[in-house]
Amino acid sequence: MVDINLKKKEGKRNYLVFRESEINGNEGGDALMSLFWIVIRQLAEIEATMATSKKVITREEWEKKLNDVMIRKEDMNKLVMNFLVTEGYVDAAEKFRMESGTEPDIDLATITDRMAVKKAVQCGNVEDAIEKVNDLNPEILDTNPQLFFHLQQQRLIELIRNGKVEEALEFAQEELAPRGEENQSFLEELEKTVALLAFEDVSNCPVGDLLDISQRLKTASEVNAAILTSQSHEKDPKLPSLLKMLIWAQSQLDEKAAYPRINDLSTATLEDPAV
């Protein structure tokens, strides 16, 4: 466990408790977390001294701390594979497996099936997506009423998008209204969706964003996460979450020290501290 104060304690210091197991996750976490922990530990050291002015950390000092961290290549490879598998880059995952010898934790063939479902939703072919999900695992929709409702809601949106007003009303009444009677949140979402029919120009509709491509992407992401969960795989890749932690850690250290920080995550280039 690593204890770092970031809540008020005796009116003087900030206190926060982090458990390394909660942040590192599974294998591969240590590799990503090295820089994060350097920042956190530096913050703790500065807090301990109760410094009133910012500490200046030179590039030489910072790079020495980085070089002191031992990172296994196997951990980095697992982290890359985790990202490729979770995001559905099946071809890249297969090539990376052959080149690095890193085995994925799920059958790569299932990625193709999962991506076919995701693509179907993104293209508006919701009925096809539901069929493919049931072919993969019928329990996914049977045990997730919210996901099934959102897929049916997306079907309604597509009918409205295509101008099939009568069919949309019939579908809403027969398929979605009974679910809305059982769940207040479903009813509210249904009412918002049906409201699209009241506007000839959806650009003036307060819920017109339901017809945006972003709504399809949102539903597709929800389906993707549900399939991953059914396969005992985490629904989100580790990398983005750990990068967010790094950004947070740097923001905390910014208040206490001037140090070489990463401003552009795409290049991960250390920039000299402004003093």
PDB file of N, CA, C and O in Angstrom, residues 16 29-30 47 54 58 61 74 105 111 113 119 132 145 156 161 222 227 236 239 241 251 264 271:
ATOM      1  N   LEU A  16      -4.435  11.483   1.094  1.00  0.00           N
ATOM      2  CA  LEU A  16      -5.115  10.510   0.234  1.00  0.00           C
ATOM      3  C   LEU A  16      -4.461   9.151   0.407  1.00  0.00           C
ATOM      4  O   LEU A  16      -3.256   9.055   0.543  1.00  0.00           O
ATOM      5  N   GLY A  29       0.381  -3.648 -15.431  1.00  0.00           N
ATOM      6  CA  GLY A  29       0.121  -2.380 -14.762  1.00  0.00           C
ATOM      7  C   GLY A  29       1.384  -1.732 -14.260  1.00  0.00           C
ATOM      8  O   GLY A  29       1.531  -0.514 -14.344  1.00  0.00           O
ATOM      9  N   ASP A  30       2.322  -2.502 -13.728  1.00  0.00           N
ATOM     10  CA  ASP A  30       3.554  -1.934 -13.190  1.00  0.00           C
ATOM     11  C   ASP A  30       4.301  -1.127 -14.237  1.00  0.00           C
ATOM     12  O   ASP A  30       4.850  -0.068 -13.943  1.00  0.00           O
ATOM     13  N   GLU A  47       5.491  17.087   0.278  1.00  0.00           N
ATOM     14  CA  GLU A  47       4.506  17.308   1.338  1.00  0.00           C
ATOM     15  C   GLU A  47       5.141  17.111   2.705  1.00  0.00           C
ATOM     16  O   GLU A  47       4.855  17.821   3.661  1.00  0.00           O
ATOM     17  N   LYS A  54       7.967  26.359  -4.310  1.00  0.00           N
ATOM     18  CA  LYS A  54       8.063  25.224  -5.211  1.00  0.00           C
ATOM     19  C   LYS A  54       9.478  24.670  -5.280  1.00  0.00           C
ATOM     20  O   LYS A  54      10.441  25.417  -5.378  1.00  0.00           O
ATOM     21  N   THR A  58      15.498  19.122 -11.576  1.00  0.00           N
ATOM     22  CA  THR A  58      16.155  19.251 -12.873  1.00  0.00           C
ATOM     23  C   THR A  58      15.861  18.032 -13.739  1.00  0.00           C
ATOM     24  O   THR A  58      15.434  16.978 -13.261  1.00  0.00           O
ATOM     25  N   GLU A  61      17.930  15.043 -12.600  1.00  0.00           N
ATOM     26  CA  GLU A  61      17.379  14.362 -11.425  1.00  0.00           C
ATOM     27  C   GLU A  61      16.169  13.508 -11.814  1.00  0.00           C
ATOM     28  O   GLU A  61      16.019  12.378 -11.354  1.00  0.00           O
ATOM     29  N   GLU A  74       7.939  -7.885 -21.003  1.00  0.00           N
ATOM     30  CA  GLU A  74       6.740  -8.725 -21.021  1.00  0.00           C
ATOM     31  C   GLU A  74       5.518  -7.970 -20.518  1.00  0.00           C
ATOM     32  O   GLU A  74       4.412  -8.134 -21.036  1.00  0.00           O
ATOM     33  N   ASP A 105      -5.594 -12.938 -23.780  1.00  0.00           N
ATOM     34  CA  ASP A 105      -6.307 -13.681 -22.751  1.00  0.00           C
ATOM     35  C   ASP A 105      -7.685 -14.146 -23.206  1.00  0.00           C
ATOM     36  O   ASP A 105      -8.445 -14.703 -22.421  1.00  0.00           O
ATOM     37  N   ILE A 111     -13.055 -11.696 -31.211  1.00  0.00           N
ATOM     38  CA  ILE A 111     -12.961 -10.264 -31.472  1.00  0.00           C
ATOM     39  C   ILE A 111     -13.673  -9.934 -32.774  1.00  0.00           C
ATOM     40  O   ILE A 111     -14.393  -8.930 -32.873  1.00  0.00           O
ATOM     41  N   ASP A 113     -16.174 -11.474 -34.132  1.00  0.00           N
ATOM     42  CA  ASP A 113     -17.615 -11.525 -33.893  1.00  0.00           C
ATOM     43  C   ASP A 113     -18.086 -10.286 -33.145  1.00  0.00           C
ATOM     44  O   ASP A 113     -19.140  -9.710 -33.459  1.00  0.00           O
ATOM     45  N   LYS A 119     -20.080  -2.961 -35.382  1.00  0.00           N
ATOM     46  CA  LYS A 119     -20.225  -2.308 -36.676  1.00  0.00           C
ATOM     47  C   LYS A 119     -21.683  -2.255 -37.106  1.00  0.00           C
ATOM     48  O   LYS A 119     -22.137  -1.252 -37.681  1.00  0.00           O
ATOM     49  N   LYS A 132     -26.809 -11.138 -33.902  1.00  0.00           N
ATOM     50  CA  LYS A 132     -25.417 -11.552 -33.740  1.00  0.00           C
ATOM     51  C   LYS A 132     -25.063 -11.709 -32.249  1.00  0.00           C
ATOM     52  O   LYS A 132     -24.311 -12.613 -31.882  1.00  0.00           O
ATOM     53  N   PRO A 145     -31.350  -6.147 -19.043  1.00  0.00           N
ATOM     54  CA  PRO A 145     -32.528  -5.459 -19.592  1.00  0.00           C
ATOM     55  C   PRO A 145     -32.251  -4.046 -20.068  1.00  0.00           C
ATOM     56  O   PRO A 145     -32.871  -3.577 -21.017  1.00  0.00           O
ATOM     57  N   LEU A 156     -35.871   2.052 -32.716  1.00  0.00           N
ATOM     58  CA  LEU A 156     -36.899   3.086 -32.870  1.00  0.00           C
ATOM     59  C   LEU A 156     -36.311   4.346 -33.502  1.00  0.00           C
ATOM     60  O   LEU A 156     -36.925   4.952 -34.389  1.00  0.00           O
ATOM     61  N   ARG A 161     -35.508   7.965 -38.114  1.00  0.00           N
ATOM     62  CA  ARG A 161     -34.525   8.543 -39.042  1.00  0.00           C
ATOM     63  C   ARG A 161     -34.932   8.296 -40.493  1.00  0.00           C
ATOM     64  O   ARG A 161     -34.750   9.160 -41.362  1.00  0.00           O
ATOM     65  N   GLU A 222     -21.787   0.374 -25.551  1.00  0.00           N
ATOM     66  CA  GLU A 222     -22.454  -0.348 -24.467  1.00  0.00           C
ATOM     67  C   GLU A 222     -22.549  -1.838 -24.782  1.00  0.00           C
ATOM     68  O   GLU A 222     -22.323  -2.685 -23.919  1.00  0.00           O
ATOM     69  N   ILE A 227     -20.427  -7.509 -24.109  1.00  0.00           N
ATOM     70  CA  ILE A 227     -19.842  -8.737 -24.671  1.00  0.00           C
ATOM     71  C   ILE A 227     -18.520  -9.053 -23.989  1.00  0.00           C
ATOM     72  O   ILE A 227     -18.250 -10.211 -23.625  1.00  0.00           O
ATOM     73  N   ASP A 236     -12.875  -2.026 -20.418  1.00  0.00           N
ATOM     74  CA  ASP A 236     -12.081  -0.874 -20.844  1.00  0.00           C
ATOM     75  C   ASP A 236     -10.605  -1.243 -20.829  1.00  0.00           C
ATOM     76  O   ASP A 236     -10.139  -1.936 -19.918  1.00  0.00           O
ATOM     77  N   LEU A 239      -4.720   1.177 -20.631  1.00  0.00           N
ATOM     78  CA  LEU A 239      -3.884   2.320 -21.009  1.00  0.00           C
ATOM     79  C   LEU A 239      -4.554   3.677 -20.812  1.00  0.00           C
ATOM     80  O   LEU A 239      -3.968   4.560 -20.170  1.00  0.00           O
ATOM     81  N   SER A 241      -6.965   4.639 -18.865  1.00  0.00           N
ATOM     82  CA  SER A 241      -7.184   4.924 -17.449  1.00  0.00           C
ATOM     83  C   SER A 241      -5.882   5.307 -16.752  1.00  0.00           C
ATOM     84  O   SER A 241      -5.849   6.232 -15.928  1.00  0.00           O
ATOM     85  N   SER A 251      -0.825  17.034 -12.268  1.00  0.00           N
ATOM     86  CA  SER A 251      -1.522  18.246 -11.834  1.00  0.00           C
ATOM     87  C   SER A 251      -1.334  18.494 -10.343  1.00  0.00           C
ATOM     88  O   SER A 251      -1.242  19.642  -9.900  1.00  0.00           O
ATOM     89  N   ASP A 264       2.521  16.461 -23.932  1.00  0.00           N
ATOM     90  CA  ASP A 264       1.917  15.811 -25.093  1.00  0.00           C
ATOM     91  C   ASP A 264       2.022  14.298 -24.915  1.00  0.00           C
ATOM     92  O   ASP A 264       3.097  13.717 -25.067  1.00  0.00           O
ATOM     93  N   GLU A 271       9.366  17.818 -21.035  1.00  0.00           N
ATOM     94  CA  GLU A 271       9.671  19.213 -21.288  1.00  0.00           C
ATOM     95  C   GLU A 271      10.271  19.832 -20.032  1.00  0.00           C
ATOM     96  O   GLU A 271       9.774  19.618 -18.930  1.00  0.00           O
TER      97      GLU A 271
END
